[in-house]
Amino acid sequence: MKKLINAVDDVLTESLQGFAAVHGDIVALGEDNKFVRRRNLKPGKVALISGGGSGHEPLHAGFVGLGMLDAACPGQVFTSPTPDQMLAAAQAADTGAGALFIVKNYEGDVMNFAMAAEMMETKVATVITDDDVAVETSTYSTGRRGVAGTLVVEKMLGAAAEQGRDLSALRALGDDVNKRTRSMGVALTSCTVPAAGKPTFALGEDEMEMGVGIHGEPGRRRVKLASADAIAEEMMGAILTDLAAKPGTPCLLLVNGFGATPAMELYVMANAARRILEGRGFTIARGLVGSYVTSLDMAGCSLTVTALDDTTLALWDAPVHTAALRWGC
Amino acid sequence: MKKLINAVDDVLTESLQGFAAVHGDIVALGEDNKFVRRRNLKPGKVALISGGGSGHEPLHAGFVGLGMLDAACPGQVFTSPTPDQMLAAAQAADTGAGALFIVKNYEGDVMNFAMAAEMMETKVATVITDDDVAVETSTYSTGRRGVAGTLVVEKMLGAAAEQGRDLSALRALGDDVNKRTRSMGVALTSCTVPAAGKPTFALGEDEMEMGVGIHGEPGRRRVKLASADAIAEEMMGAILTDLAAKPGTPCLLLVNGFGATPAMELYVMANAARRILEGRGFTIARGLVGSYVTSLDMAGCSLTVTALDDTTLALWDAPVHTAALRWGC
């Protein structure tokens, strides 16, 4: 295992300390590193809280700030944070309008956020993301997995919360954005969890894992490495079939690197995805390319499509100021 | 070789097409893909032109836009663009106030930009970046190499050009920012150039290349893999000794991933670098962490420190709107 770390046990703490130090104008670190909180809360706004296992950076802490999340709870690598963390984050971020939990659909996360919700004495609601069309159930999930589309849900909900929507409206919006959003991924190499010290899975020199999850868990099948065009064709085919949007619908295209894929390759994939979308009569209204929802040092990427309408497009364009996403301010 | 590409010969073209499609609000692609140009030029402003071999994305095309570059010329992977490209870019971007070439100190780039400057019929000046303290001469350079500090030069010159400074003032400023900026890198793995199909160099499972260049060229020496703290100590030691800034000086810290290093590790390195800087009495006024000046799929990172003053700090903070850097607008 080759990593830029000190002791394996200190990776998460030191990474969070580095993050909080560099982005001290945007975030503050909670007691015992239980959560990363937006430095300047907006009183009267519903608090948006997310979190999950670490190793997917910049998700979620990198999305804390104006126009997106109010707090994020980092678990150990690929391990759910505890209900205690979630409760502490919600208490630190809730200014009276209640808290909305945004949870990727993995059993550990869903269970722990539900426990935290029960412990809350103030208003709380939950949105669960499950945008991954690759598999219906998997190693860590009952039902579809929540993957890179979670970024889209967090961005749009963040904008709507900033504009003053209440808790029930935000929950409904979150479910709507999640339904408009589909993703699928492919891995060219495994990730290596620091505590394990070796790759999570083994792939031959000419193989790829089609439909891989963001913890390196299996997807649809292991196949021979194909061209960018062929990979994009399969992923976009699955996404668009499932999404069942009308041709002409303006789309948001997110090409997301898993951690070890260079920008040059992500833009080759963006070009392939664009040609397929346009070939099927869709318009790319907005695009985002980069490594945002990662799987440590895994090589590969996911494609995400969100079918936009005027409301969701405006929410995407609204100002955001976080460590990993920033525009309009 | 495992890459998300189609034919090796099409990687650059398809990557540029994907880039231009996703960021069509910011950039336009020149004829025959000779250059990437800022979509909306600002008449009367000095045109800032950079470029170099591809494989370092988002450098340079990702830095084209308001407050940074006016055009960037992409060569083939790790190969200088041609004088013809540079001339076309300058002609397309120059609105009458002249053109400033920002050139990383590699022999091919320096020679070709000098030829382009001779061919120009309008005012032109050149700033050469050579921030890498690792080696005095190397495979592709006479004198120090220009590496991640080039981002800092491009950002600050871009802000100053936007504010209306003239060509000679910008050249002087560029030289000043370059002198204030020092970098050093380390590689944990080699990069693989698509056309070569195999790693540029071989590193043992327990080795790292200290002082590596951004083309995978050798650094100071090959040593056993060390802890993040020890790596940061050696790199920051070399940087700060060379920079010879007074303790108390406010600094910009750039922790730059080489392409295959996850954010979690970059923030561990940021934390290590921060502790060293603070331990020596420096203040981190600004920080930037991410993969900005890459070496394809190389694992590793570089550290860059710029000694700031009021002028350079304000230039760093000035609005920028490019594909890879955006704030203040």
XYZ file of C-alpha atoms in Angstrom:
658
model
C 0.000 0.000 0.000
C 1.407 3.367 -1.046
C -0.313 6.322 0.518
C 0.580 9.800 1.718
C -0.306 9.142 5.349
C 1.204 8.801 8.799
C -0.316 6.111 11.034
C -3.340 4.331 9.557
C -5.392 5.172 12.649
C -4.738 8.897 12.228
C -5.710 9.325 8.558
C -9.237 10.566 9.160
C -8.336 12.922 12.008
C -5.373 14.455 10.210
C -7.280 14.806 6.970
C -10.126 16.589 8.767
C -7.671 18.846 10.572
C -6.011 19.758 7.288
C -9.404 20.360 5.709
C -10.603 22.585 8.542
C -7.347 24.543 8.562
C -7.329 25.238 4.821
C -11.045 26.049 4.672
C -11.403 27.814 8.003
C -13.293 30.646 6.325
C -16.052 28.210 5.325
C -16.199 25.485 7.980
C -15.532 24.710 11.625
C -14.726 21.306 13.056
C -17.059 20.010 15.786
C -15.892 18.668 19.114
C -13.988 15.371 18.814
C -14.200 15.750 15.016
C -17.787 14.510 15.178
C -18.845 16.784 12.358
C -17.805 19.569 10.005
C -20.131 22.538 10.351
C -20.761 25.592 8.224
C -18.946 28.423 9.970
C -21.716 30.996 9.597
C -25.172 29.524 10.051
C -28.225 31.311 8.670
C -30.837 31.652 11.416
C -34.323 30.446 10.485
C -33.070 28.218 7.662
C -33.677 24.462 7.746
C -30.377 22.756 8.616
C -29.180 20.265 5.997
C -27.102 17.444 7.454
C -25.406 14.675 5.556
C -22.622 12.246 6.228
C -21.400 8.749 5.660
C -18.214 6.786 5.609
C -15.059 8.685 4.712
C -13.072 7.894 1.576
C -15.500 9.654 -0.770
C -13.955 13.125 -0.435
C -14.815 15.847 -1.190
C -18.291 14.369 -0.429
C -19.660 15.328 2.140
C -17.511 17.801 4.087
C -16.426 19.508 0.885
C -20.065 20.419 0.270
C -20.582 22.208 3.589
C -21.124 25.946 3.210
C -23.439 28.602 1.875
C -26.028 27.155 -0.496
C -25.335 23.506 0.277
C -24.920 21.558 3.559
C -24.883 22.973 7.088
C -23.018 20.010 8.532
C -21.478 16.694 7.507
C -20.620 13.726 9.731
C -17.562 11.746 8.631
C -17.428 8.101 9.630
C -14.282 6.022 9.462
C -13.373 4.951 5.914
C -16.393 3.274 4.281
C -18.102 3.040 7.700
C -21.245 4.847 8.759
C -20.889 7.662 11.271
C -22.657 7.051 14.594
C -26.098 8.374 15.599
C -24.268 10.333 18.280
C -22.340 12.229 15.589
C -25.486 12.951 13.608
C -27.324 14.191 16.675
C -24.428 16.461 17.636
C -24.267 17.847 14.090
C -27.992 18.520 13.955
C -27.977 20.203 17.353
C -25.059 22.382 16.290
C -26.637 23.355 12.962
C -30.364 23.618 13.724
C -31.365 27.231 14.311
C -35.034 26.436 14.932
C -36.469 25.489 11.542
C -35.639 21.818 11.880
C -33.083 19.512 10.323
C -33.140 17.522 7.093
C -30.950 14.437 6.883
C -29.659 13.569 3.403
C -28.659 9.916 3.462
C -27.121 7.677 0.817
C -28.992 4.381 0.728
C -26.664 2.035 2.606
C -28.011 -0.018 5.480
C -25.606 1.294 8.107
C -26.166 4.940 7.209
C -29.944 4.588 6.940
C -30.176 2.810 10.311
C -27.925 5.273 12.131
C -29.606 8.366 10.698
C -32.991 6.855 11.678
C -31.730 6.376 15.236
C -30.470 9.955 15.305
C -33.839 11.172 14.025
C -35.569 9.346 16.888
C -33.228 10.976 19.394
C -33.946 14.469 18.052
C -36.248 16.646 20.121
C -36.812 19.091 17.290
C -38.309 18.699 13.812
C -36.437 16.344 11.523
C -37.038 14.735 8.134
C -34.966 12.470 5.903
C -34.243 12.208 2.181
C -32.646 8.994 0.974
C -30.681 8.992 -2.286
C -30.582 5.863 -4.457
C -29.498 7.035 -7.906
C -27.332 4.064 -8.911
C -29.027 2.072 -11.675
C -26.318 -0.612 -11.773
C -27.836 -3.055 -9.278
C -31.076 -3.416 -7.372
C -29.470 -4.664 -4.174
C -25.820 -4.962 -3.216
C -23.307 -5.708 -0.528
C -24.246 -2.779 1.683
C -27.703 -1.800 0.483
C -31.250 -3.013 0.284
C -32.456 -1.355 -2.872
C -30.359 0.871 -5.044
C -27.220 2.560 -3.805
C -26.841 6.297 -3.337
C -23.818 7.476 -5.300
C -22.680 10.608 -7.171
C -26.224 11.882 -7.700
C -26.176 12.704 -3.993
C -24.116 15.769 -4.945
C -26.998 16.984 -7.126
C -29.541 16.426 -4.354
C -27.345 18.248 -1.824
C -26.744 21.176 -4.189
C -30.382 21.696 -5.114
C -31.697 21.208 -1.583
C -29.013 23.571 -0.314
C -30.172 26.289 -2.690
C -33.825 25.744 -1.799
C -33.096 25.805 1.950
C -31.136 29.012 1.492
C -34.204 30.525 -0.183
C -36.307 29.711 2.871
C -38.293 26.603 1.962
C -39.619 24.710 4.961
C -38.819 21.196 6.061
C -41.685 19.380 4.366
C -41.170 21.233 1.089
C -37.484 20.352 1.177
C -38.199 16.699 1.828
C -40.553 16.600 -1.153
C -38.019 18.424 -3.325
C -35.259 16.047 -2.288
C -37.351 13.041 -3.294
C -38.124 14.739 -6.598
C -34.482 15.532 -7.391
C -33.477 11.996 -6.442
C -36.083 10.599 -8.854
C -34.801 12.864 -11.615
C -31.245 11.634 -11.111
C -29.594 8.413 -12.299
C -25.989 7.236 -12.161
C -23.762 4.326 -13.073
C -20.058 3.701 -12.546
C -17.134 1.659 -13.822
C -13.854 0.736 -12.131
C -10.546 0.092 -13.844
C -8.734 -0.631 -10.588
C -9.666 -1.359 -6.992
C -9.415 1.084 -4.147
C -7.254 0.283 -1.129
C -8.693 0.969 2.323
C -5.836 2.193 4.571
C -6.754 -0.111 7.455
C -6.882 -3.132 5.125
C -3.570 -2.326 3.480
C -4.405 -4.184 0.284
C -6.801 -3.721 -2.640
C -10.472 -4.427 -1.872
C -10.800 -6.550 -4.989
C -8.596 -7.871 -7.781
C -9.035 -6.958 -11.426
C -7.005 -8.412 -14.261
C -4.841 -6.124 -16.397
C -7.486 -6.219 -19.133
C -10.612 -6.185 -16.960
C -13.050 -3.622 -15.616
C -15.929 -3.810 -13.127
C -19.047 -2.465 -14.827
C -21.547 -0.951 -12.412
C -19.101 -0.823 -9.503
C -20.164 0.794 -6.217
C -18.287 3.591 -4.489
C -16.865 1.205 -1.880
C -15.409 -1.051 -4.522
C -18.343 -3.430 -4.133
C -19.380 -5.482 -7.158
C -21.503 -4.100 -9.951
C -23.218 -5.896 -12.796
C -20.354 -7.936 -14.114
C -16.642 -8.054 -14.725
C -15.753 -7.669 -18.379
C -12.858 -6.936 -20.703
C -11.709 -3.338 -20.727
C -13.591 -1.499 -23.474
C -13.242 1.844 -25.211
C -14.492 5.052 -23.605
C -17.275 5.190 -26.190
C -18.426 1.630 -25.471
C -18.302 2.183 -21.705
C -20.263 5.412 -21.997
C -22.770 3.730 -24.314
C -23.538 1.007 -21.774
C -23.727 3.362 -18.801
C -25.773 6.037 -20.554
C -28.045 3.378 -22.017
C -28.847 2.031 -18.555
C -29.253 5.527 -17.122
C -31.523 6.853 -19.871
C -33.673 3.723 -20.043
C -34.255 3.949 -16.324
C -34.774 7.703 -16.302
C -37.355 7.521 -19.104
C -37.174 11.267 -19.719
C -38.635 12.757 -22.874
C -36.163 13.655 -25.636
C -35.630 17.398 -25.565
C -35.410 17.436 -21.782
C -32.542 19.665 -20.632
C -30.060 17.604 -18.626
C -27.337 18.080 -16.090
C -24.398 15.789 -16.910
C -22.000 14.935 -14.087
C -18.844 13.029 -15.017
C -17.362 11.986 -11.700
C -13.875 10.574 -11.183
C -13.414 7.931 -8.489
C -10.108 9.314 -7.192
C -7.305 8.114 -9.448
C -8.609 9.085 -12.875
C -6.974 12.108 -14.498
C -8.998 15.032 -15.826
C -7.945 14.244 -19.379
C -9.757 10.891 -19.257
C -12.801 12.368 -17.531
C -13.176 14.837 -20.401
C -12.874 12.018 -22.949
C -15.763 10.354 -21.095
C -17.649 13.661 -20.986
C -17.285 13.930 -24.736
C -18.537 10.370 -25.243
C -21.493 10.909 -22.898
C -22.358 14.189 -24.578
C -22.471 12.622 -28.025
C -24.789 9.876 -26.771
C -27.095 12.308 -24.993
C -27.264 14.600 -27.986
C -27.746 11.629 -30.318
C -30.839 10.677 -28.341
C -32.238 14.180 -28.532
C -31.315 15.467 -25.087
C -29.851 18.891 -24.409
C -26.947 19.278 -21.997
C -27.967 22.388 -20.113
C -25.250 22.100 -17.467
C -22.138 19.987 -17.008
C -19.780 19.216 -14.155
C -16.583 17.187 -14.564
C -14.245 16.270 -11.727
C -13.611 13.924 -8.815
C -16.398 14.753 -6.367
C -17.769 11.441 -5.045
C -14.752 9.222 -4.877
C -13.710 5.808 -3.745
C -10.270 6.538 -2.290
C -7.712 5.717 -4.992
C -9.952 3.775 -7.348
C -9.473 4.433 -11.083
C -12.726 4.783 -12.969
C -15.674 7.091 -13.127
C -19.399 7.395 -12.932
C -21.860 9.206 -15.151
C -24.885 10.941 -13.661
C -27.779 12.528 -15.522
C -30.409 14.733 -13.908
C -33.500 15.608 -15.953
C -33.968 19.310 -15.276
C -36.956 21.606 -15.230
C -36.961 25.362 -14.646
C -37.040 24.970 -10.866
C -34.191 22.486 -10.572
C -32.080 24.354 -13.134
C -32.414 27.559 -11.127
C -31.518 25.686 -7.933
C -28.405 24.263 -9.610
C -27.363 27.750 -10.760
C -27.948 29.373 -7.361
C -24.857 30.613 -5.490
C -22.775 28.051 -3.624
C -19.653 28.533 -1.544
C -18.115 25.322 -0.280
C -14.606 23.880 -0.394
C -15.345 21.738 -3.448
C -18.108 23.584 -5.310
C -18.212 27.326 -5.665
C -19.968 29.677 -7.985
C -22.079 32.787 -8.015
C -20.419 34.266 -4.938
C -2.344 0.304 -19.682
C -5.827 0.956 -18.318
C -7.338 4.226 -19.408
C -10.762 5.629 -20.226
C -9.936 6.415 -23.848
C -10.753 5.407 -27.408
C -7.819 5.370 -29.856
C -4.537 6.651 -28.408
C -4.227 9.171 -31.242
C -7.604 10.718 -30.414
C -7.166 11.287 -26.679
C -6.167 14.940 -26.889
C -8.787 15.897 -29.486
C -11.640 14.139 -27.702
C -10.599 15.493 -24.321
C -10.533 19.043 -25.720
C -13.902 18.569 -27.379
C -15.402 17.330 -24.119
C -13.813 20.238 -22.268
C -15.113 22.827 -24.729
C -18.600 21.301 -24.718
C -18.925 21.226 -20.925
C -17.418 24.690 -20.446
C -18.863 26.396 -23.519
C -19.969 29.345 -21.381
C -16.322 30.076 -20.511
C -14.196 28.968 -23.466
C -14.180 28.425 -27.209
C -11.969 26.000 -29.097
C -9.737 27.493 -31.802
C -9.528 26.177 -35.344
C -7.929 22.713 -35.571
C -7.885 22.654 -31.761
C -4.811 24.873 -31.838
C -5.863 26.685 -28.693
C -8.580 27.149 -26.088
C -9.680 30.763 -25.923
C -11.653 32.745 -23.393
C -15.105 33.112 -24.904
C -15.574 36.793 -24.048
C -12.400 38.811 -24.453
C -11.989 42.137 -22.681
C -10.937 44.791 -25.201
C -7.889 46.829 -24.198
C -6.615 44.194 -21.757
C -3.221 42.547 -22.245
C -3.803 39.003 -23.530
C -2.305 36.294 -21.306
C -1.310 33.176 -23.234
C 0.074 29.991 -21.795
C 0.401 26.421 -22.935
C 2.572 23.371 -22.887
C 2.321 19.645 -23.256
C -0.994 18.066 -22.334
C -1.293 15.628 -19.453
C -1.175 18.314 -16.758
C -4.909 19.085 -16.778
C -6.575 21.236 -15.637
C -3.400 23.305 -16.349
C -3.563 25.307 -18.688
C -6.952 25.184 -20.462
C -8.760 24.873 -17.145
C -7.341 28.276 -16.197
C -8.715 30.129 -19.239
C -11.410 32.643 -18.373
C -12.149 35.879 -16.574
C -9.321 36.870 -14.235
C -6.787 34.329 -15.495
C -5.667 33.284 -19.008
C -7.061 34.478 -22.333
C -5.838 31.455 -24.239
C -3.971 28.195 -23.738
C -2.195 26.063 -26.335
C -2.278 22.324 -25.713
C 0.555 20.248 -27.145
C 0.426 16.489 -27.408
C 0.997 14.720 -24.086
C 4.212 16.022 -22.488
C 5.171 17.688 -25.803
C 5.449 21.412 -26.435
C 2.793 23.027 -28.599
C 4.104 24.507 -31.849
C 4.978 28.196 -32.471
C 2.146 28.152 -35.002
C -0.344 27.335 -32.230
C 1.019 30.059 -29.973
C 0.877 32.633 -32.745
C -2.704 31.685 -33.610
C -3.697 31.903 -29.942
C -2.069 35.300 -29.490
C -3.674 36.658 -32.645
C -7.070 35.408 -31.511
C -6.734 36.834 -28.003
C -4.824 40.109 -28.490
C -7.223 43.057 -28.548
C -4.496 45.654 -29.040
C -2.688 45.879 -25.704
C -0.198 43.151 -26.549
C 0.304 39.563 -25.434
C 2.137 38.087 -22.477
C 3.404 34.517 -22.787
C 3.578 32.560 -19.531
C 5.956 29.669 -20.091
C 7.062 26.824 -17.856
C 10.825 26.459 -18.040
C 11.261 23.468 -20.342
C 13.537 23.739 -23.346
C 10.909 22.858 -25.955
C 8.328 25.275 -24.573
C 10.819 28.104 -24.119
C 12.179 27.696 -27.645
C 8.763 27.494 -29.301
C 7.317 30.436 -27.387
C 10.451 32.445 -28.331
C 9.889 31.593 -31.999
C 6.236 32.603 -31.716
C 7.266 35.880 -30.086
C 9.583 36.617 -33.020
C 6.750 35.948 -35.451
C 4.397 38.337 -33.647
C 3.834 41.709 -35.298
C 2.362 43.209 -32.150
C 3.769 43.780 -28.654
C 4.734 40.638 -26.793
C 6.601 39.790 -23.594
C 7.384 36.549 -21.801
C 7.419 35.367 -18.190
C 9.168 32.089 -17.491
C 8.244 30.099 -14.386
C 10.855 27.975 -12.615
C 9.515 27.335 -9.132
C 10.723 23.750 -8.638
C 13.507 23.657 -6.034
C 14.123 19.927 -6.432
C 16.826 20.076 -9.105
C 18.888 22.739 -10.837
C 18.751 21.111 -14.252
C 16.840 18.098 -15.458
C 15.809 15.943 -18.391
C 13.836 18.644 -20.167
C 15.105 21.868 -18.636
C 18.163 24.033 -18.356
C 17.720 25.575 -14.965
C 14.823 24.869 -12.662
C 11.555 23.427 -13.889
C 8.273 25.296 -13.914
C 5.683 23.276 -12.022
C 2.599 23.915 -9.858
C 3.666 27.448 -8.951
C 2.728 28.334 -12.531
C -0.890 28.299 -11.342
C -0.079 31.053 -8.858
C 1.671 33.149 -11.515
C -1.235 32.713 -13.937
C -3.822 33.595 -11.284
C -2.073 36.737 -10.064
C -1.136 37.966 -13.541
C -4.685 37.296 -14.679
C -6.078 39.479 -11.920
C -3.589 42.247 -12.640
C -4.294 42.152 -16.378
C -8.006 42.329 -15.667
C -7.334 45.468 -13.625
C -5.660 47.075 -16.627
C -1.919 46.823 -15.971
C 0.195 47.192 -19.081
C 2.516 44.666 -20.661
C 5.755 45.768 -19.015
C 4.155 45.993 -15.582
C 2.732 42.510 -16.010
C 6.067 41.085 -17.048
C 7.699 42.576 -13.961
C 4.895 41.310 -11.755
C 5.158 37.830 -13.241
C 8.877 37.700 -12.482
C 8.159 38.899 -8.943
C 5.445 36.279 -8.289
C 7.669 33.571 -9.730
C 10.479 34.608 -7.347
C 8.075 34.522 -4.406
C 6.988 30.984 -5.282
C 8.712 27.676 -4.611
C 7.569 24.083 -5.121
C 8.711 20.503 -4.696
C 7.043 17.196 -5.544
C 7.101 13.507 -4.705
C 5.848 10.525 -6.707
C 4.561 7.253 -5.283
C 3.886 5.759 -8.716
C 4.797 6.551 -12.311
C 2.483 8.082 -14.858
C 1.696 6.229 -18.072
C 1.750 8.212 -21.310
C -1.042 6.861 -23.567
C 1.173 6.648 -26.660
C 3.850 4.767 -24.705
C 1.399 2.323 -23.184
C 3.583 1.561 -20.193
C 4.785 3.400 -17.081
C 7.425 6.066 -17.700
C 9.549 4.751 -14.858
C 9.526 1.882 -12.398
C 9.263 2.321 -8.651
C 9.456 -0.520 -6.138
C 6.465 -1.231 -3.885
C 8.269 0.527 -1.009
C 9.896 3.363 -2.967
C 9.131 6.965 -3.836
C 10.798 9.499 -6.132
C 11.613 12.593 -4.089
C 11.690 15.775 -6.142
C 9.977 14.217 -9.164
C 9.076 16.398 -12.144
C 5.602 16.676 -13.639
C 6.551 14.482 -16.596
C 7.714 11.689 -14.367
C 11.311 12.767 -14.847
C 13.764 12.063 -12.035
C 14.045 14.233 -8.961
C 16.683 14.267 -6.264
C 16.756 10.624 -5.378
C 14.753 7.460 -5.034
C 14.156 6.508 -1.423
C 12.043 4.306 0.794
C 8.455 5.419 1.185
C 8.222 7.662 4.248
C 5.408 9.076 6.346
C 3.418 12.104 5.218
C 5.065 14.132 7.981
C 8.587 13.134 6.913
C 7.836 13.794 3.243
C 6.352 17.204 4.032
C 9.324 18.006 6.280
C 11.828 17.384 3.490
C 9.827 19.232 0.838
C 8.952 22.217 3.034
C 12.527 22.363 4.292
C 13.857 22.675 0.754
C 11.170 25.164 -0.209
C 11.570 27.433 2.806
C 15.358 27.381 2.735
C 15.289 28.439 -0.874
C 12.522 30.995 -0.413
C 14.355 32.651 2.498
C 11.242 34.559 3.560
C 11.083 36.210 6.951
C 9.098 34.373 9.652
C 5.741 36.069 9.999
C 5.343 36.385 6.256
C 1.810 35.469 5.197
C 1.912 32.515 2.813
C -0.216 30.875 0.180
C 0.007 27.074 0.534
C -0.874 24.979 -2.517
C -1.082 21.220 -2.027
C -1.302 19.827 -5.532
C -2.199 16.241 -6.434
C -0.490 14.699 -9.457
C -3.610 12.976 -10.775
C -4.132 9.727 -8.875
C -3.945 10.928 -5.283
C -7.249 11.109 -3.400
C -8.362 14.260 -1.609
C -8.111 12.514 1.753
C -4.332 12.100 1.349
C -3.882 15.624 -0.001
C -5.498 16.985 3.162
C -3.222 14.822 5.330
C -0.320 16.454 3.469
C -1.913 19.887 3.883
C -2.115 19.282 7.613
C 1.541 18.213 7.757
C 2.668 21.211 5.681
C 0.596 23.574 7.803
C 2.165 22.360 11.033
C 5.654 22.833 9.608
C 4.899 26.317 8.279
C 3.339 27.405 11.538
C 6.157 25.814 13.507
C 8.604 28.031 11.636
C 6.586 31.129 12.327
C 4.787 31.533 9.027
C 1.111 32.375 8.677
C -1.038 30.539 6.155
C -3.102 33.355 4.734
C -4.593 31.299 1.908
C -4.704 27.615 0.991
C -5.620 25.607 -2.064
C -5.797 21.801 -2.119
C -6.576 19.722 -5.185
C -5.220 18.226 -8.397
C -4.439 21.259 -10.552
C -1.052 20.657 -12.168
C -0.989 16.953 -12.793
C 1.108 14.302 -14.405
C -1.573 12.104 -15.964
C -2.226 9.240 -13.546
C 0.809 9.650 -11.304
C 0.227 9.184 -7.568
C 1.953 11.793 -5.463
C 1.785 15.489 -4.828
C 3.683 18.719 -4.747
C 3.784 21.478 -2.172
C 4.018 25.108 -3.243
C 4.518 28.150 -1.030
C 4.152 31.735 -2.192
C 5.362 34.491 0.127
C 2.579 37.063 -0.055
C 2.433 40.812 0.372
C -0.650 43.026 0.248
C -0.519 43.306 -3.536
C -0.172 39.623 -4.307
C -2.745 38.662 -1.672
C -5.296 41.001 -3.265
C -4.487 39.594 -6.705
C -5.029 36.053 -5.423
C -8.388 37.051 -3.919
C -9.580 38.865 -7.049
C -12.493 37.278 -8.953
C -11.731 34.354 -11.242
C -14.062 32.338 -13.432
C -12.421 29.417 -15.173
C -13.281 25.727 -15.457
C -10.922 24.744 -12.653
C -10.703 27.811 -10.412
C -13.661 29.981 -9.596
C -14.396 32.478 -6.889
C -15.707 35.967 -6.346
C -18.066 35.814 -9.341
